[in-house]
Amino acid sequence: FTISGKYGASENTPYDELTLTAKGGFTLNDARTQVGLFATHYKRTGVAITDLDPLYGQLNRVGNPQIPEEWRNNSRLNNLSAVTPYAVFQTGALNDQGRFVPTGSFHVNQNLDIAPGVGSQRFDFNQEVWITPDTERSNFMIKVDHDFDNGLELFTEAVYYSSDSRTQRASSPLDSGLAYIIVPAENYYNPTGSDVLLTRYRPTELGPRFIEVQQDSYRFLAGLRGEWNGWDWESALLYSAATADDEEFNRQSKTLLSQSLAKTTPDAFNIFGGPGANSEDVLNTIRISSIQKSKTTLSSWDAKFTKQDLFTLPGGDAGTALGVEWRRESYLDDRDPRQDGTIPYNFNGIFDESDVVGVSATRDSSASRQVFSAYGELVLPLVGEQNQSALAQRFEFQLAGRFEDFSDAGRTFKPKFGFYYEPITELSFRGSYAKGFRAPNLPQMNQGDIIRRILNVEDPLRSEVTGLDIDTGALYRTTSRLGNDDLKPEHTDTISLGVVIQPGGVLDGLRVTFDTWRIKQENVVVILGERHELEVEAMLGSNPNVIRAPLTPQDIQLFDSWNAANPNDQRTAVGATTNIISQYINADKRKVEGWDLALQYRAQPNSWGQLTWRADVSRLTRFEQETSGITTDFLRRNGNPEWRGSSSLNWRKNNFSATLIAKYVGSVYNTNLFDTIASGVTGTVDESLNRIYWNVDPWLTTDLTFSYNFGQRDDHFSGVGVSAGVRNLTDEQPPFADVGDGFYSSLHNSYGRVWWVSLSKAF
């Protein structure tokens, strides 16, 4: 039985984590029954983005001295939101079709006066955002194995996992795209004397939105294994389920807000008073929480059979593995009643299936499928110890295949071929060719249409011409995310070739492996995203997934002015984007290629101990995706580095050990931040769009660990192990990227230098 604890803390942020682990086991019935136990508890504190350097935490990064001078004043570094605590509205009236016909635009300025136009106020919503949630999770597992007298073995396993996390986002924004709220002339605080349409507003006094997620999952497994007529066999039943309750607090109800705005008394909601204009009692009249419940299940039965001596070949015995499997998958997505249409917004003739400010209706969805599969594998040793020669120490060939039958995605058979060739003991070659198959998952095929509002998505056909907030990305943009029940399965072809060198002699202990690989995928299931759809339109001149409003007189005037001032950069006038459709689709093709190199040297032990050095290098040489005849190169684009690497040096002597690890992530480029080629700035050039993109720097970090194990002794230190170390020894900050957090969290982290210590005790 062993119990251990580990604690780590960052120097630069109020971050710490604590992990407690217990594991052990015992035997019963003269060792015929073995019981294993495992439990862990983990807790980590959250980090607000304001705890980071202002380069990351502040959305307006224009002029930041940490950015190179040539990029420092690029206007795209200003990502502040145009939805602020100062309301923007339109005067006018509803027509017979229930649409508001505006007669003018006005805003509340910072002096709390009513002024014409939309104003210039901006809001840094990052000041309320947590970059890392508070997290607490627990895991418990028990395993019971029993050997029967007849050679049959029973094995069982039960696992339970639970987690709770809490984070926060900025106070909820409101705009007329997803909350068509009219403030009546009778509102106690309405100074205009007429009905107004609320087009932008953020009630910051309501506070940030808090998100709490509770997850539980469990897994049960029971099976038998044994031997029959020279075959080893195993069969098991499995059931697992996972549930999640995702609740967001401090949201607003459209109905409750409209009711409060309709009041003619001082307890009415006041949008004209700027930050802090409404009391807590008034805020409580519109405040709600919204919850999403989800559940997934998996049931399966499988049986597999192996035999190491199916028949004999010149190189040795041929081995085989055979198996069958049945499984059932299901999922349920249960949205809040105010979001799924159960409690709609229906006020003064305006109807919306969603009653949550800032969220469009999303229907509940659920689905299930059944899958039957069968597989077989055969290993054929053509050359082995019995018949090896000078340049043929070993040669094996592998044949394998798998059949899948999905109740909703069709059936397929995919083969695999592989070989291993060792001409001499110090040198060997390996390779394989395999076809693959992956059915789209259940949500991709069955989820309801989801309308979302996203920020910082620039319209490349309008932003420079108009400078309007909706075109530059300062306003939330309406988008549609769609499921697709016509999705086809993905198909892949994978080829890999490799070499292994173990020279021996004076280089004994050295091992070098090199593998090159190529993956070709067809019908890849993707959702390309809003920026991609806009860029496709910019390249081709049209895209049915980008919906635009008709040209207005203002649009024509702005484009005419641009073309007159820029004779060498003429632009075709287009209307404002009203919706961008992003649907799960089968992209035509994806080609990914690369290679991996690994070197390891284990020195012979001596009086100083033993050293082991290892280095791993991976290079992604190609990442292209073709959709509707358009090929997009994703290599280095927004988080796909060309190079990755790591190196470690381990020293061990008696009960001591120390390890130094270096990790490298290569450069990528950030499509959010760009300039024209004529600007001459440094970056990645895209001639098709006349752009130079910001290069995100590579990242090199080092970790250091020391350990001592007291071993078996006759005192209280028996079985005690102590470890301590530091992650990111040189306190490297994440390379800057002009995204919400200021860096790519999938590649880098913001913790800085983290010290940790671990203590364990074996009983």
PDB file of C-alpha atoms in Angstrom, residues 253-519:
ATOM      1  CA  SER A 253     -34.076  36.712 -19.118  1.00  0.00           C
ATOM      2  CA  LYS A 254     -35.428  38.632 -22.116  1.00  0.00           C
ATOM      3  CA  THR A 255     -38.937  38.410 -20.685  1.00  0.00           C
ATOM      4  CA  LEU A 256     -37.940  39.642 -17.230  1.00  0.00           C
ATOM      5  CA  LEU A 257     -35.837  42.431 -18.721  1.00  0.00           C
ATOM      6  CA  SER A 258     -38.687  43.591 -20.972  1.00  0.00           C
ATOM      7  CA  GLN A 259     -41.108  43.533 -18.055  1.00  0.00           C
ATOM      8  CA  SER A 260     -38.761  45.646 -15.960  1.00  0.00           C
ATOM      9  CA  LEU A 261     -38.158  48.087 -18.829  1.00  0.00           C
ATOM     10  CA  ALA A 262     -41.914  48.528 -19.184  1.00  0.00           C
ATOM     11  CA  LYS A 263     -42.295  49.866 -15.655  1.00  0.00           C
ATOM     12  CA  THR A 264     -43.183  53.527 -15.178  1.00  0.00           C
ATOM     13  CA  THR A 265     -41.865  53.676 -11.606  1.00  0.00           C
ATOM     14  CA  PRO A 266     -38.338  54.156 -10.197  1.00  0.00           C
ATOM     15  CA  ASP A 267     -37.926  50.398  -9.807  1.00  0.00           C
ATOM     16  CA  ALA A 268     -37.782  50.095 -13.610  1.00  0.00           C
ATOM     17  CA  PHE A 269     -34.567  48.905 -15.226  1.00  0.00           C
ATOM     18  CA  ASN A 270     -32.443  51.868 -16.298  1.00  0.00           C
ATOM     19  CA  ILE A 271     -30.288  51.460 -19.441  1.00  0.00           C
ATOM     20  CA  PHE A 272     -29.640  55.194 -19.740  1.00  0.00           C
ATOM     21  CA  GLY A 273     -27.654  55.695 -16.524  1.00  0.00           C
ATOM     22  CA  GLY A 274     -24.328  54.052 -17.365  1.00  0.00           C
ATOM     23  CA  PRO A 275     -22.404  51.734 -15.015  1.00  0.00           C
ATOM     24  CA  GLY A 276     -23.990  51.201 -11.608  1.00  0.00           C
ATOM     25  CA  ALA A 277     -27.329  52.786 -12.512  1.00  0.00           C
ATOM     26  CA  ASN A 278     -29.371  49.816 -11.234  1.00  0.00           C
ATOM     27  CA  SER A 279     -29.648  48.612  -7.653  1.00  0.00           C
ATOM     28  CA  GLU A 280     -29.174  45.007  -6.650  1.00  0.00           C
ATOM     29  CA  ASP A 281     -32.944  44.687  -6.104  1.00  0.00           C
ATOM     30  CA  VAL A 282     -33.598  45.779  -9.687  1.00  0.00           C
ATOM     31  CA  LEU A 283     -30.887  43.481 -11.030  1.00  0.00           C
ATOM     32  CA  ASN A 284     -32.423  40.544  -9.213  1.00  0.00           C
ATOM     33  CA  THR A 285     -35.641  41.053 -11.186  1.00  0.00           C
ATOM     34  CA  ILE A 286     -33.878  40.107 -14.450  1.00  0.00           C
ATOM     35  CA  ARG A 287     -31.169  37.715 -13.196  1.00  0.00           C
ATOM     36  CA  ILE A 288     -31.416  34.017 -14.061  1.00  0.00           C
ATOM     37  CA  SER A 289     -29.157  30.989 -14.405  1.00  0.00           C
ATOM     38  CA  SER A 290     -29.076  28.666 -17.403  1.00  0.00           C
ATOM     39  CA  ILE A 291     -28.210  24.975 -17.204  1.00  0.00           C
ATOM     40  CA  GLN A 292     -27.263  22.368 -19.777  1.00  0.00           C
ATOM     41  CA  LYS A 293     -27.397  18.671 -18.866  1.00  0.00           C
ATOM     42  CA  SER A 294     -25.676  16.018 -20.933  1.00  0.00           C
ATOM     43  CA  LYS A 295     -25.161  12.288 -20.733  1.00  0.00           C
ATOM     44  CA  THR A 296     -23.238   9.739 -22.771  1.00  0.00           C
ATOM     45  CA  THR A 297     -23.246   5.945 -22.422  1.00  0.00           C
ATOM     46  CA  LEU A 298     -21.293   3.040 -23.862  1.00  0.00           C
ATOM     47  CA  SER A 299     -22.214  -0.638 -23.609  1.00  0.00           C
ATOM     48  CA  SER A 300     -20.058  -3.317 -25.194  1.00  0.00           C
ATOM     49  CA  TRP A 301     -19.286  -7.008 -25.382  1.00  0.00           C
ATOM     50  CA  ASP A 302     -16.140  -8.402 -26.927  1.00  0.00           C
ATOM     51  CA  ALA A 303     -14.341 -11.694 -27.351  1.00  0.00           C
ATOM     52  CA  LYS A 304     -10.785 -12.237 -28.558  1.00  0.00           C
ATOM     53  CA  PHE A 305      -8.685 -15.293 -29.290  1.00  0.00           C
ATOM     54  CA  THR A 306      -4.910 -15.572 -29.704  1.00  0.00           C
ATOM     55  CA  LYS A 307      -2.602 -18.418 -30.665  1.00  0.00           C
ATOM     56  CA  GLN A 308       1.176 -18.055 -30.893  1.00  0.00           C
ATOM     57  CA  ASP A 309       1.796 -21.276 -32.857  1.00  0.00           C
ATOM     58  CA  LEU A 310      -0.978 -21.472 -35.432  1.00  0.00           C
ATOM     59  CA  PHE A 311       1.417 -23.149 -37.883  1.00  0.00           C
ATOM     60  CA  THR A 312       5.159 -23.271 -38.480  1.00  0.00           C
ATOM     61  CA  LEU A 313       7.136 -21.345 -41.108  1.00  0.00           C
ATOM     62  CA  PRO A 314      10.884 -21.419 -41.850  1.00  0.00           C
ATOM     63  CA  GLY A 315      11.431 -18.463 -39.522  1.00  0.00           C
ATOM     64  CA  GLY A 316       9.360 -19.798 -36.638  1.00  0.00           C
ATOM     65  CA  ASP A 317       5.776 -20.152 -35.473  1.00  0.00           C
ATOM     66  CA  ALA A 318       3.076 -17.966 -37.016  1.00  0.00           C
ATOM     67  CA  GLY A 319       0.851 -16.188 -34.505  1.00  0.00           C
ATOM     68  CA  THR A 320      -2.689 -14.917 -34.867  1.00  0.00           C
ATOM     69  CA  ALA A 321      -5.263 -12.816 -33.032  1.00  0.00           C
ATOM     70  CA  LEU A 322      -9.001 -12.819 -33.786  1.00  0.00           C
ATOM     71  CA  GLY A 323     -11.820 -10.858 -32.211  1.00  0.00           C
ATOM     72  CA  VAL A 324     -15.406  -9.681 -32.389  1.00  0.00           C
ATOM     73  CA  GLU A 325     -17.099  -6.752 -30.656  1.00  0.00           C
ATOM     74  CA  TRP A 326     -20.571  -5.286 -30.253  1.00  0.00           C
ATOM     75  CA  ARG A 327     -21.174  -1.874 -28.755  1.00  0.00           C
ATOM     76  CA  ARG A 328     -23.971   0.629 -28.278  1.00  0.00           C
ATOM     77  CA  GLU A 329     -23.295   4.372 -27.952  1.00  0.00           C
ATOM     78  CA  SER A 330     -25.761   7.073 -26.925  1.00  0.00           C
ATOM     79  CA  TYR A 331     -25.804  10.739 -26.024  1.00  0.00           C
ATOM     80  CA  LEU A 332     -28.315  13.236 -24.652  1.00  0.00           C
ATOM     81  CA  ASP A 333     -28.058  17.037 -24.772  1.00  0.00           C
ATOM     82  CA  ASP A 334     -30.762  18.638 -22.600  1.00  0.00           C
ATOM     83  CA  ARG A 335     -30.799  22.442 -22.815  1.00  0.00           C
ATOM     84  CA  ASP A 336     -32.308  24.892 -20.354  1.00  0.00           C
ATOM     85  CA  PRO A 337     -36.095  25.417 -20.769  1.00  0.00           C
ATOM     86  CA  ARG A 338     -35.444  29.080 -21.565  1.00  0.00           C
ATOM     87  CA  GLN A 339     -33.137  28.028 -24.386  1.00  0.00           C
ATOM     88  CA  ASP A 340     -34.820  25.008 -25.990  1.00  0.00           C
ATOM     89  CA  GLY A 341     -38.157  26.719 -26.707  1.00  0.00           C
ATOM     90  CA  THR A 342     -40.049  25.462 -23.652  1.00  0.00           C
ATOM     91  CA  ILE A 343     -40.101  28.967 -22.118  1.00  0.00           C
ATOM     92  CA  PRO A 344     -39.897  31.315 -25.125  1.00  0.00           C
ATOM     93  CA  TYR A 345     -39.764  35.101 -25.267  1.00  0.00           C
ATOM     94  CA  ASN A 346     -43.146  36.489 -26.290  1.00  0.00           C
ATOM     95  CA  PHE A 347     -43.578  40.152 -25.395  1.00  0.00           C
ATOM     96  CA  ASN A 348     -45.568  42.867 -27.159  1.00  0.00           C
ATOM     97  CA  GLY A 349     -45.797  40.883 -30.384  1.00  0.00           C
ATOM     98  CA  ILE A 350     -42.099  39.971 -30.558  1.00  0.00           C
ATOM     99  CA  PHE A 351     -41.423  36.231 -30.380  1.00  0.00           C
ATOM    100  CA  ASP A 352     -38.168  34.338 -29.907  1.00  0.00           C
ATOM    101  CA  GLU A 353     -37.757  30.688 -28.966  1.00  0.00           C
ATOM    102  CA  SER A 354     -34.890  31.653 -26.668  1.00  0.00           C
ATOM    103  CA  ASP A 355     -35.549  33.694 -23.535  1.00  0.00           C
ATOM    104  CA  VAL A 356     -31.875  34.048 -22.581  1.00  0.00           C
ATOM    105  CA  VAL A 357     -30.143  37.305 -23.481  1.00  0.00           C
ATOM    106  CA  GLY A 358     -27.218  36.666 -25.808  1.00  0.00           C
ATOM    107  CA  VAL A 359     -28.127  33.045 -26.597  1.00  0.00           C
ATOM    108  CA  SER A 360     -30.224  31.807 -29.493  1.00  0.00           C
ATOM    109  CA  ALA A 361     -32.490  28.809 -29.237  1.00  0.00           C
ATOM    110  CA  THR A 362     -30.829  25.394 -29.243  1.00  0.00           C
ATOM    111  CA  ARG A 363     -33.064  22.361 -29.357  1.00  0.00           C
ATOM    112  CA  ASP A 364     -32.539  19.319 -27.173  1.00  0.00           C
ATOM    113  CA  SER A 365     -30.963  16.454 -29.061  1.00  0.00           C
ATOM    114  CA  SER A 366     -30.249  12.793 -28.507  1.00  0.00           C
ATOM    115  CA  ALA A 367     -29.207   9.797 -30.551  1.00  0.00           C
ATOM    116  CA  SER A 368     -27.802   6.294 -30.317  1.00  0.00           C
ATOM    117  CA  ARG A 369     -26.104   3.796 -32.582  1.00  0.00           C
ATOM    118  CA  GLN A 370     -25.029   0.170 -32.570  1.00  0.00           C
ATOM    119  CA  VAL A 371     -21.772  -1.095 -34.010  1.00  0.00           C
ATOM    120  CA  PHE A 372     -20.598  -4.617 -34.812  1.00  0.00           C
ATOM    121  CA  SER A 373     -16.944  -5.231 -35.615  1.00  0.00           C
ATOM    122  CA  ALA A 374     -14.617  -8.123 -36.266  1.00  0.00           C
ATOM    123  CA  TYR A 375     -10.863  -8.198 -36.747  1.00  0.00           C
ATOM    124  CA  GLY A 376      -8.012 -10.568 -37.437  1.00  0.00           C
ATOM    125  CA  GLU A 377      -4.216 -10.366 -37.418  1.00  0.00           C
ATOM    126  CA  LEU A 378      -1.546 -12.780 -38.630  1.00  0.00           C
ATOM    127  CA  VAL A 379       2.211 -12.518 -37.981  1.00  0.00           C
ATOM    128  CA  LEU A 380       4.350 -14.550 -40.423  1.00  0.00           C
ATOM    129  CA  PRO A 381       8.031 -15.062 -39.435  1.00  0.00           C
ATOM    130  CA  LEU A 382       9.723 -15.857 -42.743  1.00  0.00           C
ATOM    131  CA  VAL A 383      13.275 -15.548 -41.378  1.00  0.00           C
ATOM    132  CA  GLY A 384      14.292 -16.270 -37.807  1.00  0.00           C
ATOM    133  CA  GLU A 385      16.863 -18.081 -35.677  1.00  0.00           C
ATOM    134  CA  GLN A 386      16.276 -21.330 -37.568  1.00  0.00           C
ATOM    135  CA  ASN A 387      17.133 -20.012 -41.045  1.00  0.00           C
ATOM    136  CA  GLN A 388      18.914 -16.648 -40.641  1.00  0.00           C
ATOM    137  CA  SER A 389      21.769 -15.750 -42.968  1.00  0.00           C
ATOM    138  CA  ALA A 390      24.490 -13.119 -43.233  1.00  0.00           C
ATOM    139  CA  LEU A 391      22.144 -10.300 -44.307  1.00  0.00           C
ATOM    140  CA  ALA A 392      18.876 -11.676 -43.000  1.00  0.00           C
ATOM    141  CA  GLN A 393      18.753 -12.128 -39.233  1.00  0.00           C
ATOM    142  CA  ARG A 394      14.989 -11.690 -39.028  1.00  0.00           C
ATOM    143  CA  PHE A 395      12.098 -10.933 -41.349  1.00  0.00           C
ATOM    144  CA  GLU A 396       8.434 -10.835 -40.348  1.00  0.00           C
ATOM    145  CA  PHE A 397       5.321  -9.935 -42.283  1.00  0.00           C
ATOM    146  CA  GLN A 398       2.045  -8.829 -40.741  1.00  0.00           C
ATOM    147  CA  LEU A 399      -1.441  -9.099 -42.235  1.00  0.00           C
ATOM    148  CA  ALA A 400      -4.456  -7.590 -40.465  1.00  0.00           C
ATOM    149  CA  GLY A 401      -7.974  -6.447 -41.231  1.00  0.00           C
ATOM    150  CA  ARG A 402     -10.990  -4.990 -39.458  1.00  0.00           C
ATOM    151  CA  PHE A 403     -14.680  -4.987 -40.378  1.00  0.00           C
ATOM    152  CA  GLU A 404     -17.064  -2.333 -38.971  1.00  0.00           C
ATOM    153  CA  ASP A 405     -20.841  -2.151 -39.368  1.00  0.00           C
ATOM    154  CA  PHE A 406     -22.447   1.069 -38.029  1.00  0.00           C
ATOM    155  CA  SER A 407     -26.218   1.255 -37.767  1.00  0.00           C
ATOM    156  CA  ASP A 408     -26.149   4.883 -38.992  1.00  0.00           C
ATOM    157  CA  ALA A 409     -22.937   5.245 -41.016  1.00  0.00           C
ATOM    158  CA  GLY A 410     -22.633   2.122 -43.139  1.00  0.00           C
ATOM    159  CA  ARG A 411     -20.098  -0.696 -43.154  1.00  0.00           C
ATOM    160  CA  THR A 412     -16.532  -1.123 -44.302  1.00  0.00           C
ATOM    161  CA  PHE A 413     -13.514  -3.422 -44.276  1.00  0.00           C
ATOM    162  CA  LYS A 414     -10.007  -2.009 -43.862  1.00  0.00           C
ATOM    163  CA  PRO A 415      -6.732  -3.958 -44.220  1.00  0.00           C
ATOM    164  CA  LYS A 416      -3.242  -3.410 -42.806  1.00  0.00           C
ATOM    165  CA  PHE A 417       0.123  -4.728 -44.009  1.00  0.00           C
ATOM    166  CA  GLY A 418       3.415  -4.445 -42.166  1.00  0.00           C
ATOM    167  CA  PHE A 419       6.957  -5.801 -42.149  1.00  0.00           C
ATOM    168  CA  TYR A 420      10.044  -5.961 -39.934  1.00  0.00           C
ATOM    169  CA  TYR A 421      13.453  -6.697 -41.500  1.00  0.00           C
ATOM    170  CA  GLU A 422      16.707  -7.082 -39.573  1.00  0.00           C
ATOM    171  CA  PRO A 423      19.654  -7.663 -41.926  1.00  0.00           C
ATOM    172  CA  ILE A 424      22.160  -7.480 -39.065  1.00  0.00           C
ATOM    173  CA  THR A 425      21.791  -7.230 -35.312  1.00  0.00           C
ATOM    174  CA  GLU A 426      22.715  -3.523 -35.314  1.00  0.00           C
ATOM    175  CA  LEU A 427      20.266  -2.463 -38.050  1.00  0.00           C
ATOM    176  CA  SER A 428      16.571  -3.062 -38.699  1.00  0.00           C
ATOM    177  CA  PHE A 429      13.834  -1.652 -40.917  1.00  0.00           C
ATOM    178  CA  ARG A 430      10.096  -1.446 -40.351  1.00  0.00           C
ATOM    179  CA  GLY A 431       7.117  -0.259 -42.333  1.00  0.00           C
ATOM    180  CA  SER A 432       3.370  -0.497 -42.661  1.00  0.00           C
ATOM    181  CA  TYR A 433       0.461   0.429 -44.874  1.00  0.00           C
ATOM    182  CA  ALA A 434      -3.010   0.691 -43.366  1.00  0.00           C
ATOM    183  CA  LYS A 435      -6.436   1.860 -44.379  1.00  0.00           C
ATOM    184  CA  GLY A 436      -8.575   3.453 -41.679  1.00  0.00           C
ATOM    185  CA  PHE A 437     -12.213   4.237 -41.058  1.00  0.00           C
ATOM    186  CA  ARG A 438     -13.851   6.644 -38.595  1.00  0.00           C
ATOM    187  CA  ALA A 439     -17.551   7.295 -38.427  1.00  0.00           C
ATOM    188  CA  PRO A 440     -18.708  10.813 -37.467  1.00  0.00           C
ATOM    189  CA  ASN A 441     -19.670  11.017 -33.812  1.00  0.00           C
ATOM    190  CA  LEU A 442     -23.260  11.287 -32.676  1.00  0.00           C
ATOM    191  CA  PRO A 443     -23.352  15.057 -31.905  1.00  0.00           C
ATOM    192  CA  GLN A 444     -21.798  15.884 -35.283  1.00  0.00           C
ATOM    193  CA  MET A 445     -24.665  14.099 -37.000  1.00  0.00           C
ATOM    194  CA  ASN A 446     -27.544  14.882 -34.659  1.00  0.00           C
ATOM    195  CA  GLN A 447     -27.031  18.130 -32.753  1.00  0.00           C
ATOM    196  CA  GLY A 448     -29.590  20.836 -33.362  1.00  0.00           C
ATOM    197  CA  ASP A 449     -28.781  24.070 -35.136  1.00  0.00           C
ATOM    198  CA  ILE A 450     -26.973  26.444 -32.796  1.00  0.00           C
ATOM    199  CA  ILE A 451     -26.763  30.189 -33.334  1.00  0.00           C
ATOM    200  CA  ARG A 452     -23.820  31.786 -31.589  1.00  0.00           C
ATOM    201  CA  ARG A 453     -22.351  35.276 -31.326  1.00  0.00           C
ATOM    202  CA  ILE A 454     -18.585  35.609 -31.583  1.00  0.00           C
ATOM    203  CA  LEU A 455     -16.225  38.546 -31.253  1.00  0.00           C
ATOM    204  CA  ASN A 456     -13.026  39.574 -33.058  1.00  0.00           C
ATOM    205  CA  VAL A 457     -13.937  38.096 -36.453  1.00  0.00           C
ATOM    206  CA  GLU A 458     -12.918  40.622 -39.081  1.00  0.00           C
ATOM    207  CA  ASP A 459     -14.675  40.892 -42.461  1.00  0.00           C
ATOM    208  CA  PRO A 460     -11.763  41.072 -44.954  1.00  0.00           C
ATOM    209  CA  LEU A 461     -13.961  42.542 -47.717  1.00  0.00           C
ATOM    210  CA  ARG A 462     -15.192  45.472 -45.609  1.00  0.00           C
ATOM    211  CA  SER A 463     -13.040  46.156 -42.533  1.00  0.00           C
ATOM    212  CA  GLU A 464     -10.458  48.464 -44.116  1.00  0.00           C
ATOM    213  CA  VAL A 465     -13.059  50.223 -46.247  1.00  0.00           C
ATOM    214  CA  THR A 466     -15.748  50.945 -43.665  1.00  0.00           C
ATOM    215  CA  GLY A 467     -13.946  50.841 -40.317  1.00  0.00           C
ATOM    216  CA  LEU A 468     -17.329  49.934 -38.779  1.00  0.00           C
ATOM    217  CA  ASP A 469     -17.313  47.964 -35.536  1.00  0.00           C
ATOM    218  CA  ILE A 470     -19.232  45.030 -36.996  1.00  0.00           C
ATOM    219  CA  ASP A 471     -16.712  44.769 -39.852  1.00  0.00           C
ATOM    220  CA  THR A 472     -13.535  45.112 -37.758  1.00  0.00           C
ATOM    221  CA  GLY A 473     -14.742  42.538 -35.212  1.00  0.00           C
ATOM    222  CA  ALA A 474     -15.391  44.920 -32.320  1.00  0.00           C
ATOM    223  CA  LEU A 475     -19.041  43.804 -32.277  1.00  0.00           C
ATOM    224  CA  TYR A 476     -20.440  40.332 -31.770  1.00  0.00           C
ATOM    225  CA  ARG A 477     -21.160  38.598 -35.055  1.00  0.00           C
ATOM    226  CA  THR A 478     -24.054  36.183 -35.605  1.00  0.00           C
ATOM    227  CA  THR A 479     -23.036  32.706 -36.741  1.00  0.00           C
ATOM    228  CA  SER A 480     -24.811  29.376 -37.199  1.00  0.00           C
ATOM    229  CA  ARG A 481     -23.305  26.041 -36.205  1.00  0.00           C
ATOM    230  CA  LEU A 482     -25.138  23.162 -37.862  1.00  0.00           C
ATOM    231  CA  GLY A 483     -25.122  19.406 -37.422  1.00  0.00           C
ATOM    232  CA  ASN A 484     -25.315  17.217 -40.490  1.00  0.00           C
ATOM    233  CA  ASP A 485     -27.076  13.854 -40.603  1.00  0.00           C
ATOM    234  CA  ASP A 486     -25.736  13.277 -44.135  1.00  0.00           C
ATOM    235  CA  LEU A 487     -22.116  13.064 -42.982  1.00  0.00           C
ATOM    236  CA  LYS A 488     -20.096  10.203 -44.429  1.00  0.00           C
ATOM    237  CA  PRO A 489     -17.369   8.295 -42.601  1.00  0.00           C
ATOM    238  CA  GLU A 490     -13.757   9.386 -42.849  1.00  0.00           C
ATOM    239  CA  HIS A 491     -11.339   7.136 -44.741  1.00  0.00           C
ATOM    240  CA  THR A 492      -7.565   7.205 -44.302  1.00  0.00           C
ATOM    241  CA  ASP A 493      -4.509   5.723 -45.949  1.00  0.00           C
ATOM    242  CA  THR A 494      -1.396   5.663 -43.778  1.00  0.00           C
ATOM    243  CA  ILE A 495       2.127   4.742 -44.855  1.00  0.00           C
ATOM    244  CA  SER A 496       5.080   4.642 -42.463  1.00  0.00           C
ATOM    245  CA  LEU A 497       8.691   3.583 -42.983  1.00  0.00           C
ATOM    246  CA  GLY A 498      11.374   3.479 -40.329  1.00  0.00           C
ATOM    247  CA  VAL A 499      14.868   2.399 -39.416  1.00  0.00           C
ATOM    248  CA  VAL A 500      16.379   1.385 -36.049  1.00  0.00           C
ATOM    249  CA  ILE A 501      20.152   1.547 -35.450  1.00  0.00           C
ATOM    250  CA  GLN A 502      21.827  -0.005 -32.373  1.00  0.00           C
ATOM    251  CA  PRO A 503      25.543   0.023 -33.240  1.00  0.00           C
ATOM    252  CA  GLY A 504      27.062  -1.714 -30.212  1.00  0.00           C
ATOM    253  CA  GLY A 505      30.818  -1.839 -29.631  1.00  0.00           C
ATOM    254  CA  VAL A 506      32.226   1.487 -28.453  1.00  0.00           C
ATOM    255  CA  LEU A 507      28.716   2.942 -29.035  1.00  0.00           C
ATOM    256  CA  ASP A 508      26.986   0.264 -27.009  1.00  0.00           C
ATOM    257  CA  GLY A 509      23.913   1.786 -25.352  1.00  0.00           C
ATOM    258  CA  LEU A 510      23.076   4.047 -28.323  1.00  0.00           C
ATOM    259  CA  ARG A 511      19.731   3.578 -30.068  1.00  0.00           C
ATOM    260  CA  VAL A 512      18.588   5.673 -33.040  1.00  0.00           C
ATOM    261  CA  THR A 513      15.157   5.448 -34.654  1.00  0.00           C
ATOM    262  CA  PHE A 514      13.876   7.379 -37.637  1.00  0.00           C
ATOM    263  CA  ASP A 515      10.330   7.095 -38.990  1.00  0.00           C
ATOM    264  CA  THR A 516       8.683   8.930 -41.841  1.00  0.00           C
ATOM    265  CA  TRP A 517       4.947   8.841 -42.323  1.00  0.00           C
ATOM    266  CA  ARG A 518       2.172  10.066 -44.579  1.00  0.00           C
ATOM    267  CA  ILE A 519      -1.542  10.193 -43.860  1.00  0.00           C
TER     268      ILE A 519
END
